[in-house]
Short mmCIF file of C-alpha atoms and ligand atoms in Angstrom, two decimals:
data_model
loop_
_atom_site.label_atom_id
_atom_site.label_comp_id
_atom_site.label_asym_id
_atom_site.label_seq_id
_atom_site.Cartn_x
_atom_site.Cartn_y
_atom_site.Cartn_z
CA UNK A 2 75.86 166.31 149.59
CA UNK A 3 78.87 166.19 152.03
CA UNK A 4 82.09 168.55 152.21
CA UNK A 5 83.93 165.33 153.60
CA UNK A 6 85.32 164.68 149.92
CA UNK A 7 86.79 168.32 149.93
CA UNK A 8 88.08 167.66 153.41
CA UNK A 9 89.71 164.19 152.33
CA UNK A 10 91.32 166.03 149.12
CA UNK A 11 92.78 168.83 151.54
CA UNK A 12 94.40 166.31 154.09
CA UNK A 13 95.64 164.22 150.81
CA UNK A 14 97.18 167.15 149.27
CA UNK A 15 98.71 168.27 152.62
CA UNK A 16 100.49 165.20 153.12
CA UNK A 17 101.56 165.06 149.27
CA UNK A 18 103.12 168.51 149.64
CA UNK A 19 104.41 168.13 153.05
CA UNK A 20 106.75 164.97 152.62
CA UNK A 21 110.48 165.57 152.85
CA UNK A 22 111.41 164.71 149.32
CA UNK A 23 108.02 165.21 147.76
CA UNK A 24 108.12 168.89 148.49
CA UNK A 25 111.07 169.20 145.92
CA UNK A 26 109.65 166.80 143.47
CA UNK A 27 107.27 169.02 141.54
CA UNK A 28 106.59 166.15 138.93
CA UNK A 29 105.45 163.76 141.70
CA UNK A 30 103.33 166.31 143.11
CA UNK A 31 101.27 167.10 139.88
CA UNK A 32 101.40 163.42 138.92
CA UNK A 33 99.73 161.94 142.30
CA UNK A 34 97.84 165.26 142.70
CA UNK A 35 96.15 164.76 139.24
CA UNK A 36 94.91 161.33 140.32
CA UNK A 37 93.45 163.01 143.71
CA UNK A 38 91.95 165.60 141.60
CA UNK A 39 90.33 162.87 139.22
CA UNK A 40 88.94 161.39 142.03
CA UNK A 41 87.53 164.62 143.66
CA UNK A 42 85.65 166.00 140.49
CA UNK A 43 84.46 162.48 139.66
CA UNK A 44 81.76 163.20 142.18
CA UNK A 45 79.63 166.30 142.37
CA UNK A 46 78.01 166.06 145.82
CA UNK A 47 80.46 168.29 147.81
CA UNK A 48 80.73 171.98 146.68
CA UNK A 49 78.93 174.18 148.95
CA UNK A 50 76.03 176.17 147.29
CA UNK A 51 77.72 179.28 148.16
CA UNK A 52 80.95 178.39 146.13
CA UNK A 53 78.90 177.33 143.28
CA UNK A 54 76.82 180.64 142.41
CA UNK A 55 77.33 182.14 139.25
CA UNK A 56 77.79 185.65 138.56
CA UNK A 57 75.33 187.04 135.94
CA UNK A 58 78.38 187.77 133.50
CA UNK A 59 81.93 186.74 133.65
CA UNK A 60 83.33 184.37 136.29
CA UNK A 61 83.84 183.82 140.20
CA UNK A 62 86.97 182.48 141.56
CA UNK A 63 86.30 181.33 144.96
CA UNK A 64 88.77 180.03 147.21
CA UNK A 65 88.02 176.90 148.99
CA UNK A 66 91.48 176.15 150.97
CA UNK A 67 94.82 177.53 151.05
CA UNK A 68 97.67 175.66 152.74
CA UNK A 69 98.91 177.57 155.71
CA UNK A 70 102.41 177.71 154.22
CA UNK A 71 101.00 178.66 150.91
CA UNK A 72 102.30 175.67 149.04
CA UNK A 73 98.86 174.89 147.48
CA UNK A 74 95.45 176.47 146.89
CA UNK A 75 92.12 175.07 145.65
CA UNK A 76 89.72 177.37 143.78
CA UNK A 77 86.11 177.00 142.36
CA UNK A 78 85.95 178.79 139.15
CA UNK A 79 82.19 179.43 138.27
CA UNK A 80 81.54 180.48 134.72
CA UNK A 81 78.62 182.39 133.25
CA UNK A 82 77.76 181.29 129.54
CA UNK A 83 80.33 182.40 127.30
CA UNK A 84 82.74 183.87 129.89
CA UNK A 85 86.19 183.80 129.28
CA UNK A 86 89.79 184.75 131.10
CA UNK A 87 92.31 186.77 129.73
CA UNK A 88 95.44 185.14 128.33
CA UNK A 89 97.71 184.65 131.22
CA UNK A 90 100.21 182.35 133.20
CA UNK A 91 100.52 180.85 136.51
CA UNK A 92 104.09 180.69 137.49
CA UNK A 93 103.49 177.79 139.65
CA UNK A 94 102.20 174.01 138.70
CA UNK A 95 98.26 173.73 137.93
CA UNK A 96 95.82 171.27 137.78
CA UNK A 97 92.43 172.11 136.37
CA UNK A 98 89.49 169.50 137.16
CA UNK A 99 85.82 170.09 135.54
CA UNK A 100 83.01 169.42 137.94
CA UNK A 101 80.13 170.82 135.93
CA UNK A 102 79.63 171.64 132.38
CA UNK A 103 82.45 171.96 130.19
CA UNK A 104 85.61 174.14 129.46
CA UNK A 105 87.96 175.14 126.74
CA UNK A 106 91.64 175.78 127.50
CA UNK A 107 93.44 177.48 124.68
CA UNK A 108 97.22 177.28 125.08
CA UNK A 109 99.59 180.00 123.66
CA UNK A 110 103.56 179.86 123.05
CA UNK A 111 105.81 182.66 123.26
CA UNK A 112 107.85 182.88 120.10
CA UNK A 113 111.44 183.41 121.23
CA UNK A 114 112.29 184.92 117.78
CA UNK A 115 109.75 187.58 117.61
CA UNK A 116 108.46 187.76 121.13
CA UNK A 117 105.04 187.18 119.78
CA UNK A 118 102.25 185.31 121.60
CA UNK A 119 100.80 182.45 119.26
CA UNK A 120 98.19 179.92 119.49
CA UNK A 121 99.22 176.40 120.57
CA UNK A 122 96.94 173.39 121.12
CA UNK A 123 93.27 173.80 122.45
CA UNK A 124 91.39 171.31 124.46
CA UNK A 125 87.97 170.86 125.65
CA UNK A 126 87.16 169.06 129.01
CA UNK A 127 84.13 167.92 129.99
CA UNK A 128 83.08 166.63 133.46
CA UNK A 129 85.48 164.49 135.60
CA UNK A 130 88.45 165.27 133.00
CA UNK A 131 91.51 167.08 134.41
CA UNK A 132 93.91 168.91 132.83
CA UNK A 133 97.68 169.47 134.08
CA UNK A 134 99.63 172.93 133.43
CA UNK A 135 103.13 172.38 134.15
CA UNK A 136 104.98 175.66 133.87
CA UNK A 137 108.36 174.15 132.61
CA UNK A 138 106.43 173.06 129.67
CA UNK A 139 104.75 176.66 129.17
CA UNK A 140 101.46 177.42 130.95
CA UNK A 141 100.16 180.51 128.84
CA UNK A 142 96.63 179.93 128.21
CA UNK A 143 92.94 181.30 127.99
CA UNK A 144 90.25 179.49 129.71
CA UNK A 145 86.54 179.84 128.61
CA UNK A 146 83.27 178.27 129.58
CA UNK A 147 82.68 175.92 126.47
CA UNK A 148 78.78 176.46 127.12
CA UNK A 149 76.89 179.32 125.65
CA UNK A 150 73.88 178.04 127.00
CA UNK A 151 74.84 177.37 130.72
CA UNK A 152 77.01 177.54 133.69
CA UNK A 153 80.13 175.71 134.07
CA UNK A 154 82.11 174.96 137.26
CA UNK A 155 85.96 174.03 137.41
CA UNK A 156 87.97 173.33 140.42
CA UNK A 157 91.65 174.60 140.18
CA UNK A 158 94.67 173.36 142.27
CA UNK A 159 97.73 175.56 141.97
CA UNK A 160 101.27 175.08 143.69
CA UNK A 161 101.03 178.39 145.78
CA UNK A 162 98.41 181.05 146.92
CA UNK A 163 97.34 181.74 143.24
CA UNK A 164 95.10 184.89 143.86
CA UNK A 165 97.78 186.45 145.72
CA UNK A 166 100.59 185.93 143.32
CA UNK A 167 102.34 188.12 140.75
CA UNK A 168 101.41 186.78 137.47
CA UNK A 169 101.64 187.79 133.74
CA UNK A 170 98.89 188.54 131.19
CA UNK A 171 99.42 188.76 127.50
CA UNK A 172 97.66 190.62 124.65
CA UNK A 173 98.09 188.40 121.85
CA UNK A 174 96.94 191.08 119.58
CA UNK A 175 99.50 193.76 120.44
CA UNK A 176 102.03 191.48 122.14
CA UNK A 177 101.74 193.57 125.44
CA UNK A 178 102.60 191.68 128.83
CA UNK A 179 101.58 193.24 132.05
CA UNK A 180 101.34 192.10 135.64
CA UNK A 181 98.46 191.43 137.77
CA UNK A 182 97.38 189.88 140.95
CA UNK A 183 93.95 188.00 140.41
CA UNK A 184 92.77 187.85 144.03
CA UNK A 185 89.68 185.99 145.01
CA UNK A 186 85.69 186.70 144.67
CA UNK A 187 84.56 185.11 147.95
CA UNK A 188 85.35 186.79 151.32
CA UNK A 189 84.74 183.71 153.46
CA UNK A 190 85.75 179.99 153.31
CA UNK A 191 83.68 176.92 153.39
CA UNK A 192 83.82 175.27 156.99
CA UNK A 193 85.48 172.12 156.20
CA UNK A 194 85.98 171.04 159.98
CA UNK A 195 82.47 170.65 161.42
CA UNK A 196 82.29 166.80 161.05
CA UNK A 197 80.30 166.60 164.29
CA UNK A 198 77.23 164.81 162.72
CA UNK A 199 79.34 161.86 162.01
CA UNK A 200 81.05 161.81 165.34
CA UNK A 201 77.55 162.22 167.03
CA UNK A 202 76.21 159.34 164.84
CA UNK A 203 78.96 156.88 165.87
CA UNK A 204 78.54 155.74 169.67
FE1 FE B 4 94.85 179.37 134.06
#
């Protein structure tokens, strides 16, 4: 078990959003960020135990890292059996990779004629799979643990400090739209930076 993979991912994402032209090219960030996240969730040997703890009901949203300029954040979503989010949007680009178990993402679209929220496509993702949520194409969805008999964990990367952003929540039955700020479950971040053992072992 090594947090080195997460440290590498943070460094690669920081390079990606920090370039002179890349930081204006969202499509490039999403495309390259997707391949980086595919690589990260391919391995399940790096997530600290404290970030993988499952609540008895519902889900935990544990912040793993937020870029100092809030250009991106990385969150571990830990799902109890049958847990689901409200229908919501993100306001920024998003990438979702499955580390353990399985998750469903039900898309919704705003019908411009009636203003109603209607169901769109539905995807079920398994370990190692990554979904892209580009706001330009509509990013309203509801996410749920696809497992009724076990926990699931997904790693989310967003183009902002997602827990501290004003976003929208939708009630498909009534069509009501409300604002919310999701926050984070954890109070402390994992320590990515103590790679002293590696340094000691190389003489
Ligand atoms: Fe979402």
